[in-house]
Each structure stands twice: as structure tokens, then as C-alpha cells.
Amino acid sequence: MAKMWAGRTDGNTEKIADDFNSSIRFDSRMYRQDITGSMTHAAMLAAQGIITSEDADQLIDGLSGILNDIDNGALAIDMACEDIHMFVEQVLTERLGDVGKKLHTARSRNDQVALDIRLYLRDEIDTIAALIKELLMAIVEKAEQYKATIMPGYTHLQRAQPITFGHHLMAYAMMLLRDLDRLKDCRKRMNQSPIGCCALAGTTYDTDRRFEAERLGFDGICLNSLDGVSDRDFSVELLGALSTLMVHLSRFSEEIILWSSWEFKFVELSDAYTTGSSIMPQKKNPDMAELVRGKSGRVFGDLMGLLTTLKGLPLAYNKDMQEDKEGVFDACDTVKMCLQVFTGMISTMSANTANMKSAAQKGFINATDLADYLVKKGLPFRSAYKISGQLVALCIEKHTVLEELPLDTYRSFSELFSEDLYQAIDLTVCVEKRISEGGTSLASVEAQIAYVKGMLTK
Ligand code: ARG
């Protein structure tokens, strides 16, 4: 097919070269951004007297017609075109004749694609941020429901100290809040307009880049034209933020998978978010959580792919940069799906509070509290720690728990023990006494919930 850029060459490329070169298969999803950018460009050209306002009106009408036609299915995107930019310009020229050919004055596909991708990803960030907020709401609701539910807290996956399920859930809420913040931060740096950088060096036309930037909702413009067309650090940053988000979702998934196993039986997932096995009738598999954990790998891969694509590129534009899109689109699609499924899974999940409690009762997780008891009675912590450890060893030997040991036994280890020790090692008391900010006490978890809720209304 003859090319719009035919001139220096005859433009008669081999079909296989065309297919290889083409990006329309994946960049067609930016048609709205491409057309919006072109409408703004036409308006700027007229405002600066570079084209007439009659021409600009025709271009803008023509572009808005193309947008409508694509939206309502009247115009199919031609996958034989090189990219979405060429497609839109080609249709415009078919519809308007020579006027259509004026649109590409004082711009290049290099600044055009840099613009489109920023506009597209800016919207994706907003969508993803809204989905994170929905997940946060679901987590906060669960945390509220289970703010007094005692469970073992773990280190090294060994029972460590008693906490509440609400406290545990709120840990993920804090991580997701930072993920939101990272996205906001990334959006800020992404939101600088590259349009007007042209091919690489700017232009001899008297353009007004700030007019375009303002109309397109940017906070400012890329101040160096080479930089504007050749960096994709905003996509790297977004992929970094999405990768971190996926780390959080993946860890949360891993816990849900563990908790819903017969070995733990801490949570029950809704049938709507689990699957059965085709051979083992007893199975209820946490596939959604496993997939979220698994899909984290592809998002990290998207990040690595882009970093690797960019690392050896000389300035300014190189065709390698066409490879910037699929990965970041895939990451956005993946994250959006993961967040939606995760929110549904969390909001329909219930805790098996009795099992959590009994696991908490079996793990000597009040041993620190026992040591603290002796410290409060005047013993140095290291000595108290040792006695507490010896008492745990004794319990293990006698197949009992700290709560069941008689006072006499305690007193044979230290005269400082008296009847009130049983109160000090009661699990509810252990939780309630952890009043330090951020700790597991009810008041502290309530404060965390209030904080996150407050952040969500901002
Ligand atoms: N499809 C290209 C891309 O995605 C658009 C820019 C092409 N520019 C060029 N000079 N070949 O990067």
C-alpha cells in the first residue's frame, strides 16, 4: 500500500515489513486521545494564524465526526494502517480532501505519540486510583467488622504475638494508601505536555505550546523538545508503582490462600470467588487469589521489558520506542482486573473467628506478655525473657499452656509471680494493652480505620 510518508522512498514496502512495522493492533486503543490531541492542535494552529479558522473548524468537525463514528461502530479502524495516528489522518483526508492534509503542520508523530500515551495513561491512573479506593473501602469495612477478633500474629510464619484480624487487615490498607500516593505522584510528573516538541527540535512555526497544554489539562510543558519526545520515564514510573501495588496484592493473596487452607481455616471465601476441581470433589480452590499472585509476575515483567527497551537508546525518537505500549497497557489491564476481583473477594470473605482464637491460644503467643509482667515487677527484661522461655519449654513438655500452669509452678521460677499473672497473659488483655500508636489495641485499630477513611474522602 502507498504510504503517507512516501517521498524519499517509493513507500512500496513488503507486506511482512508492514506487518512488522505496524502498531495499530495495540495503539488503536488511544484513538480518543489521538483525536482529542489533534482537535486541540488544529485550534492552536488557527489561534496562531498558521491555518485559517475556517480550516480549523473543518478539521475539528471532521475529527469529531471520526471520533463519533469510531465510538458508535460506524467506522472500523483499519488494521492495515501503520498506526492510529496515520489512520485518523488518512480518514480525515479522505473525508475533507486537501484541508485534512493541513493538520500535521508543526507537529510530528513523535510528539503526537508522546502526547497520546500520556493522555491515555493519565486516564488509566485515575481509573486505577478509583479502584484502589474501592478496595480500601472493602478492607476498612472488614477491619471494622473484625476489629476485636483475636488471631495469632506471625513472624517467620511462626505464631508470635496476639493481634486482631482488623489490625492485620489494616496493614494492607496502609500499603494501598501509599500505592495511591505513588500513583498521584507519578501522575504529576506525567502531566507535562510534549506536544509541540515536534520531531525532536521544535519548530519554525509560531506555535503556542502552552495553549495546547492548558486545553488538554496538563500542568505544564516538557521544557526540552528532545526530552519530550524521547523519554518514557513516566511509563516506567507507572509500571514501578503498579509493580509495588501488585507486590502488596500478591502478599495479601498468599495469606488468603494460606488462611483458606484446611491447615489454617481462618477465612471462608465466598463460592462466587472460588472454583472446584474437575477431579477432586472436595476442593474449593482460591483461584482468584492465586491468579492475582501469579499475575504480579507479568506486571514486573512489563516493567523490566520497558526498562530494557529504553536503556540503550540514543536521543531522540527511535522505533524501538513503539515497544513502550503493549507492556504498560497490559499492566494497566491486569491491575484493573486484579483490583476488581480482589475487592469482590474481600468483601464477601468471612473470618472463622473461633479457629483464629484457638490458634492464638495454642502458640504461647502471650510469652512476651509474661516476660513483660516480670519486668513490670522489677526484673530486667533479659532475665524475664529467660524465665518466660523456660516456662514455655515446661508447658511443651507437659502438653499444657501458660494459662493452665499452677501458680506454685510459676513461683518456683520466680517469687515475683502472683495471682494477677493470669490476667496479664489473657489474650484479650494482651491485645488491649498494646495501646502504642499503630498497635493492635481496639482504640489503635479504630484510629487507623478513621485515618484511612479520612484519606479516602480527600
Ligand atoms: N507508532 C509509532 C510509535 O508508537 C508512532 C511514532 C512514529 N514515528 C516515527 N518517526 N516513525 O512509536
PDB file of C-alpha atoms and ligand atoms in Angstrom, residues 23 27 82-83 85 108-110 113 232 317-319 321-322 324-325, ligand 1:
ATOM      1  CA  SER A  23       1.473  -0.778  15.877  1.00  0.00           C
ATOM      2  CA  ASP A  27      -2.208   1.683  19.696  1.00  0.00           C
ATOM      3  CA  GLU A  82       0.701   1.662  10.283  1.00  0.00           C
ATOM      4  CA  ASP A  83      -0.640   3.210  13.439  1.00  0.00           C
ATOM      5  CA  HIS A  85      -2.135   8.455  14.030  1.00  0.00           C
ATOM      6  CA  SER A 108       5.309  15.062  14.185  1.00  0.00           C
ATOM      7  CA  ARG A 109       4.154  11.611  15.099  1.00  0.00           C
ATOM      8  CA  ASN A 110       6.932  11.681  17.640  1.00  0.00           C
ATOM      9  CA  VAL A 113       2.514   9.603  20.212  1.00  0.00           C
ATOM     10  CA  ARG A 232       9.160   7.289  28.681  1.00  0.00           C
ATOM     11  CA  TYR A 317      12.980   9.041  18.928  1.00  0.00           C
ATOM     12  CA  ASN A 318      13.828   5.518  17.826  1.00  0.00           C
ATOM     13  CA  LYS A 319      11.373   2.976  16.511  1.00  0.00           C
ATOM     14  CA  MET A 321      10.024   3.135  21.431  1.00  0.00           C
ATOM     15  CA  GLN A 322       6.957   1.731  19.734  1.00  0.00           C
ATOM     16  CA  ASP A 324       6.729   1.042  25.023  1.00  0.00           C
ATOM     17  CA  LYS A 325       2.997   0.494  24.772  1.00  0.00           C
TER      18      LYS A 325
HETATM   19  N1  ARG B   1       3.750   4.122  16.001  1.00  0.00           N
HETATM   20  C1  ARG B   1       4.839   4.937  16.443  1.00  0.00           C
HETATM   21  C2  ARG B   1       5.149   4.645  17.903  1.00  0.00           C
HETATM   22  O1  ARG B   1       4.318   4.038  18.532  1.00  0.00           O
HETATM   23  C3  ARG B   1       4.484   6.364  16.282  1.00  0.00           C
HETATM   24  C4  ARG B   1       5.646   7.266  16.078  1.00  0.00           C
HETATM   25  C5  ARG B   1       6.291   7.003  14.809  1.00  0.00           C
HETATM   26  N2  ARG B   1       7.275   7.965  14.492  1.00  0.00           N
HETATM   27  C6  ARG B   1       8.170   7.720  13.539  1.00  0.00           C
HETATM   28  N3  ARG B   1       9.023   8.667  13.301  1.00  0.00           N
HETATM   29  N4  ARG B   1       8.231   6.592  12.899  1.00  0.00           N
HETATM   30  O2  ARG B   1       6.163   4.969  18.430  1.00  0.00           O
END
